[in-house]
Amino acid sequence: MTDIIDELQWRGLIAQSTDEQALRAALAAGPVTYYCGFDPTAPSLHIGNLVQLLTVRRLQDAGHNPLALVGGATGLIGDPKETAERALNDPEVVAGWVDKLRAQIEPFLDFSGPHAARMVNNLDWTADLSAIEFLRDIGKHFRVGRMISKETVAARLNSEEGISYTEFSYQILQGLDFLELKRRYGCVLQTGGSDQWGNLVSGVDLIHRVEKETVHALATPLITRADGTKFGKTESGTVWLDSSMTSPYTFYQFWLNSDDRDVIRYLKVFTFRGHEEIAQLEQEVTERPAGRAAQRALAWDVTALVHGRHEAAQAEEAARALFGSGVLAELEERTLAAALREAGAPRLEAGAELPTYVDMFAEAGLVSSRSAARRALAEGGMYVNNVRLDPGLGPDARPGREDLLHGRWLVLRRGKRTVGGVELA
């Protein structure tokens, strides 16, 4: 690749830009200061935000100077959604979320050296801004006709919900951010998702009007799934970067379950693997899809990037151990617990005696009924902690407390592929 624009294009990371040739020339001419914003509208970033985080990182690795903005001001409002008005969170809550997001963003960037990153908060230049100053100095440069033509705003205006002036003004605030960062740090490029395009160009237009200078915007595409379902969602909800909201095991499994039609695209977007490595994995998908080498590489890379190599190794080992290819006793309890809860492990009362195997397999949903559990036991198809139960055991057989992993868990398996478990209180 000859430059960072070529690299981003190869990775499928450019959906729109204000003037690609001018941006290419600016990036080639020397270090460019650029920014990307993240609003604290939740206590954690999610995997959709990873696209932006990694794009910021790629630009820094190419020799440019990043500003990571956590929106202590814009987070009090929230970018308009197409469907409905956002709930406004208390300032104290938003301030706490600012700190959480900063802590999540910082490991992705280098804050030392000639291209050191800088964290910024737009509350610093809006907190003392009066309504009159906002309207006279900033608002006068925005034309309502153009503002209502923005895709999200137009959708809301045509809905029963409508849009409040608060959310309508969001694009003005984001434009102000770009202007302030241009004045304070010489920032000339803003990156964001393609759903933010209207907000990105609002800053470009504002700077052109106020400073009589040309700056740039670059939007990455929204990531989709080949089957049409929403990326970043599972049956249990959003896939978050915070390990207390989405466990590293669940996070790993999300990427491991990627469709063959998606996995190469995801490797380009979410990992730092190069052209030759990804080409080799693409060949593996074509020639040996059952091996799922590309999915395993993707799951390892992204989990290690977000949660560290230790958590990635634990998640990988748990995935193997649940199906009899690893040692269950070597798994940390929180990893085992996350894996079994992901499998839907019920919590059973132990009482004086532990439940029977028949009862546990039925309660865990690995068989359709207790009679089916008895048949599975007699046929030799039941495994506990990866050990096959003797078909000669009667229906009243039960484990001992010494069999419990970490004193409370049992891994249950029906045949080779149907895995579950129970938590015994």
C-alpha positions in Angstrom: 0.0 0.0 0.0 1.3 3.4 -1.0 -0.5 5.5 1.7 -3.1 5.3 4.5 -6.0 6.1 2.2 -5.1 3.0 0.1 -4.9 0.9 3.2 -8.3 2.2 4.5 -9.9 1.5 1.1 -8.5 -2.0 1.0 -10.0 -2.6 4.4 -13.4 -1.3 3.3 -13.2 1.6 5.7 -14.1 4.5 3.5 -17.8 5.1 2.8 -17.6 8.9 2.1 -15.1 11.7 2.3 -15.3 15.4 1.5 -12.5 15.5 -1.1 -10.6 12.3 -1.3 -7.7 13.6 -3.5 -7.3 16.7 -1.3 -7.4 14.5 1.9 -4.9 12.1 0.3 -2.5 15.0 -0.4 -2.9 16.4 3.1 -2.1 13.1 4.7 0.9 12.5 2.4 2.3 16.0 3.1 2.9 15.5 6.7 1.4 14.8 10.1 -2.3 15.7 10.2 -4.2 16.4 13.4 -7.6 14.6 13.4 -10.3 13.7 15.8 -13.1 11.3 16.4 -15.9 11.8 19.0 -17.5 9.3 21.3 -20.7 10.3 23.3 -21.2 8.9 26.8 -24.9 7.8 26.2 -24.2 4.5 28.0 -21.6 3.3 30.5 -19.6 1.5 27.9 -18.7 1.6 24.2 -19.9 -1.3 22.0 -18.3 -3.2 19.2 -19.7 -0.8 16.6 -17.4 1.9 18.2 -14.5 -0.4 17.6 -14.6 0.6 13.9 -13.9 4.2 14.9 -11.3 3.3 17.6 -9.3 1.2 15.2 -9.5 3.7 12.4 -8.1 6.3 14.7 -5.4 3.9 15.7 -4.5 3.1 12.0 -4.2 6.8 11.2 -1.9 7.3 14.3 0.2 4.3 13.2 0.5 6.0 9.8 2.1 9.1 11.5 -0.8 11.4 12.3 -1.9 13.0 15.5 -5.2 11.9 17.1 -7.6 13.7 19.3 -10.1 11.4 21.1 -13.1 13.4 22.1 -15.4 12.1 24.8 -18.5 14.3 24.7 -19.3 15.4 28.2 -21.5 18.1 26.6 -23.0 16.3 23.6 -23.5 13.2 25.8 -26.0 15.3 27.8 -28.2 15.5 24.6 -27.4 12.5 22.5 -27.2 12.3 18.7 -30.7 12.0 17.3 -31.9 8.5 16.5 -34.2 7.8 13.5 -36.8 6.2 15.7 -37.5 8.3 18.9 -36.2 10.9 21.2 -33.4 9.9 23.6 -33.9 9.9 27.3 -31.8 12.6 28.9 -29.4 11.3 31.6 -28.5 13.2 34.7 -25.2 15.3 34.5 -23.6 13.2 37.3 -24.4 10.0 35.4 -22.9 11.4 32.2 -19.8 12.6 34.0 -19.3 9.1 35.3 -19.7 7.6 31.9 -17.2 10.1 30.5 -14.5 8.6 32.8 -15.5 5.0 31.8 -15.3 5.7 28.1 -11.9 7.5 28.5 -10.6 4.4 30.3 -11.8 2.2 27.4 -10.4 4.4 24.7 -6.9 5.1 26.1 -5.5 1.5 25.6 -6.1 1.8 21.9 -3.9 4.8 21.4 -0.3 5.9 22.1 0.0 8.9 24.3 3.7 9.4 24.0 6.2 10.1 21.2 6.0 12.5 18.2 2.4 11.6 17.4 1.0 11.4 20.9 -2.7 11.2 21.3 -4.7 13.6 23.3 -8.0 13.1 25.2 -10.4 16.1 25.0 -13.9 16.8 26.4 -16.3 19.2 24.7 -17.7 20.2 28.0 -14.6 22.3 28.4 -15.7 24.8 25.7 -19.5 24.6 26.1 -20.0 24.7 29.9 -19.5 28.5 30.1 -21.0 29.3 26.7 -24.2 31.4 27.1 -27.3 30.8 25.0 -26.8 34.3 23.4 -23.2 33.6 22.5 -24.2 30.2 21.1 -26.9 31.7 18.9 -25.0 34.8 17.8 -21.6 33.3 17.3 -22.3 29.8 16.1 -26.0 29.4 15.3 -26.1 32.2 12.8 -23.8 30.2 10.4 -26.3 27.3 10.1 -29.1 27.3 7.6 -32.3 25.6 8.7 -33.1 24.3 5.2 -29.8 22.4 5.1 -30.2 21.2 8.7 -33.6 19.6 8.1 -32.3 17.9 5.0 -30.0 15.7 7.1 -31.2 12.1 6.8 -31.9 11.4 10.5 -33.5 14.8 11.1 -35.7 14.4 8.0 -36.8 11.0 9.1 -37.8 12.3 12.6 -39.6 15.3 11.1 -41.7 13.0 9.0 -42.5 10.7 12.0 -45.2 11.0 14.6 -42.5 11.4 17.2 -41.1 14.5 15.6 -37.8 16.0 16.9 -37.1 18.4 19.8 -35.1 21.5 19.4 -32.6 19.9 21.8 -31.8 17.0 19.5 -32.1 19.3 16.4 -29.3 21.4 17.8 -26.9 18.5 18.1 -25.4 19.0 14.7 -24.6 22.6 15.7 -22.7 21.4 18.8 -20.7 18.9 16.8 -19.8 21.6 14.3 -18.7 23.7 17.2 -16.4 20.9 18.4 -14.6 20.8 15.1 -14.2 24.5 15.0 -12.8 24.6 18.6 -10.4 21.7 17.9 -9.2 23.5 14.7 -8.5 26.6 16.7 -6.9 24.9 19.7 -4.9 22.1 18.1 -4.9 22.7 14.3 -7.3 19.8 13.7 -8.2 19.5 10.0 -9.9 16.1 9.8 -12.8 14.5 11.6 -13.7 10.8 11.3 -16.9 9.0 12.2 -19.5 6.5 11.0 -21.5 7.1 7.8 -24.6 7.6 9.9 -22.8 10.7 11.2 -22.1 12.2 7.8 -24.5 15.1 8.3 -22.9 16.0 11.6 -19.4 15.6 10.2 -19.9 18.0 7.3 -21.6 20.5 9.6 -18.2 21.1 11.1 -16.5 21.3 7.7 -19.1 23.9 6.6 -18.8 25.9 9.9 -15.0 26.2 9.6 -15.3 27.2 6.0 -17.7 30.0 6.9 -15.9 31.2 10.0 -12.3 30.6 9.3 -12.4 30.6 5.5 -10.4 27.4 5.5 -10.9 23.9 4.0 -10.9 20.9 6.3 -11.8 17.3 5.8 -14.3 14.6 6.9 -14.0 10.9 6.4 -16.8 8.4 7.2 -16.5 4.7 7.6 -19.4 2.4 6.5 -21.8 0.9 8.9 -20.9 -2.8 9.5 -23.7 -5.2 8.4 -24.2 -8.9 8.4 -24.6 -10.9 5.2 -27.8 -12.5 6.5 -29.4 -9.0 7.1 -29.4 -9.2 10.9 -28.0 -6.3 12.9 -24.3 -6.4 13.5 -23.3 -6.1 17.2 -26.4 -7.7 18.6 -27.0 -11.1 20.1 -30.0 -12.8 21.6 -29.0 -11.3 24.9 -28.5 -7.8 23.5 -25.7 -5.4 22.6 -22.1 -6.7 22.6 -20.3 -4.2 24.9 -16.6 -3.6 25.4 -17.0 -3.6 29.2 -16.3 -7.1 30.5 -18.9 -6.7 33.3 -21.6 -6.0 30.6 -20.4 -8.6 28.1 -18.1 -11.3 29.4 -14.8 -12.0 27.5 -16.1 -15.5 26.7 -19.4 -14.1 25.2 -17.3 -11.5 23.4 -15.1 -14.3 22.0 -18.0 -16.4 21.0 -19.6 -13.5 19.1 -16.7 -13.3 16.7 -16.2 -17.1 16.6 -19.7 -17.4 15.3 -19.2 -15.1 12.4 -20.7 -16.3 9.1 -18.2 -17.4 6.4 -19.6 -14.6 4.2 -18.6 -12.0 6.8 -15.4 -13.2 8.4 -12.9 -11.9 5.9 -14.5 -8.5 5.9 -14.4 -8.5 9.7 -10.7 -9.5 9.7 -9.9 -6.4 7.5 -12.0 -4.0 9.7 -11.3 -5.3 13.2 -7.8 -6.7 13.1 -4.3 -5.6 12.2 -3.5 -8.7 10.1 -1.9 -7.8 6.8 -2.8 -8.6 3.2 -0.9 -12.0 3.0 -2.3 -13.3 6.3 -5.9 -12.4 5.4 -5.5 -13.8 1.9 -4.4 -17.1 3.4 -7.3 -17.1 5.8 -9.7 -16.4 2.9 -8.3 -19.4 1.1 -8.9 -21.5 4.2 -12.6 -20.4 4.3 -12.9 -21.5 0.6 -11.1 -24.8 0.9 -11.6 -25.9 4.5 -14.6 -24.0 5.9 -15.3 -26.6 8.6 -11.9 -25.8 10.2 -13.1 -22.2 10.9 -9.5 -20.9 10.9 -10.6 -17.4 9.9 -13.2 -17.3 12.7 -10.7 -18.5 15.3 -8.2 -15.9 14.2 -10.8 -13.1 14.3 -12.1 -14.1 17.7 -8.6 -14.4 19.2 -7.4 -11.1 17.7 -10.4 -8.9 18.7 -10.7 -10.5 22.2 -7.0 -10.0 22.9 -7.2 -6.4 21.6 -10.1 -5.5 23.8 -9.7 -7.7 26.9 -6.0 -8.8 26.8 -4.2 -12.0 25.8 -5.0 -13.8 29.1 -8.7 -13.3 28.7 -8.5 -14.4 25.0 -6.6 -17.5 26.0 -9.2 -18.3 28.7 -12.1 -17.8 26.3 -10.4 -20.0 23.7 -9.7 -22.7 26.2 -13.2 -22.6 27.5 -14.6 -23.1 24.0 -12.4 -26.1 23.6 -12.9 -27.5 27.1 -16.7 -27.5 27.0 -16.6 -29.9 24.1 -14.0 -32.2 25.6 -10.9 -30.9 24.0 -9.5 -29.1 27.0 -9.1 -29.3 30.8 -12.2 -27.9 32.6 -10.4 -27.7 35.9 -7.9 -25.2 34.5 -10.5 -22.6 33.7 -10.9 -19.7 36.0 -14.3 -19.7 37.7 -15.5 -16.5 36.1 -14.7 -17.8 32.6 -16.4 -21.1 33.3 -19.4 -19.3 34.8 -19.7 -17.0 31.8 -19.5 -19.9 29.4 -22.2 -21.9 31.2 -24.5 -18.9 31.6 -24.1 -18.2 27.9 -25.3 -21.8 27.4 -28.3 -21.1 29.6 -27.2 -23.0 32.7 -30.0 -23.0 35.3 -29.4 -22.4 39.0 -30.6 -25.4 41.0 -31.0 -25.8 44.8 -28.6 -28.5 46.0 -30.3 -29.3 49.3 -28.9 -32.1 51.4 -28.4 -34.2 48.2 -27.5 -33.0 44.8 -30.1 -33.5 42.0 -30.0 -36.6 39.9 -28.3 -36.6 36.5 -31.7 -37.2 35.0 -33.1 -34.1 36.7 -30.1 -31.9 35.8 -30.1 -32.8 32.1 -33.8 -32.2 31.9 -33.6 -28.9 33.8 -30.7 -27.7 31.6 -32.8 -28.3 28.5 -30.4 -30.8 27.0 -33.2 -33.4 26.7 -36.9 -32.9 26.1 -38.1 -34.7 29.2 -36.9 -36.8 32.1 -37.9 -40.0 30.3 -35.6 -38.8 27.4 -32.9 -38.2 29.9 -33.2 -41.8 31.2 -33.0 -43.1 27.6 -29.9 -41.0 27.0 -28.2 -42.3 30.1 -29.0 -45.9 29.2 -27.6 -45.3 25.6 -24.3 -43.9 27.0 -24.9 -40.4 25.5 -24.6 -38.4 28.7 -21.3 -36.6 29.8 -20.6 -34.7 33.0 -17.5 -32.6 33.2 -16.4 -34.3 29.9 -16.6 -37.8 31.5 -19.1 -40.2 29.9 -21.6 -41.6 32.4 -21.8 -45.3 32.8 -24.9 -46.5 31.0 -25.4 -49.0 33.9 -26.1 -46.2 36.3 -29.7 -46.1 37.4 -32.1 -43.0 37.0 -31.5 -42.1 40.7 -27.7 -41.7 40.2 -26.3 -38.3 41.2 -22.9 -36.6 41.5 -21.0 -36.0 44.7 -20.0 -32.5 45.9 -16.4 -33.4 45.0 -17.5 -33.4 41.3 -18.5 -29.7 41.4 -16.1 -27.4 39.6 -15.2 -24.5 41.8 -17.6 -25.9 44.3 -20.8 -25.1 42.3 -20.7 -25.9 38.6 -21.2 -29.0 36.5 -20.7 -29.1 32.7 -23.3 -31.3 31.0 -23.1 -32.6 27.5 -25.5 -34.7 25.4 -23.6 -36.5 22.7 -20.8 -34.6 21.0 -22.2 -31.2 20.4 -25.1 -30.3 22.8 -23.5 -28.6 25.7 -25.0 -27.0 28.8 -24.5 -27.0 32.6 -26.0 -26.2 35.9 -25.1 -24.0 38.9 -25.8 -25.7 42.2 -26.5 -23.4 45.1 
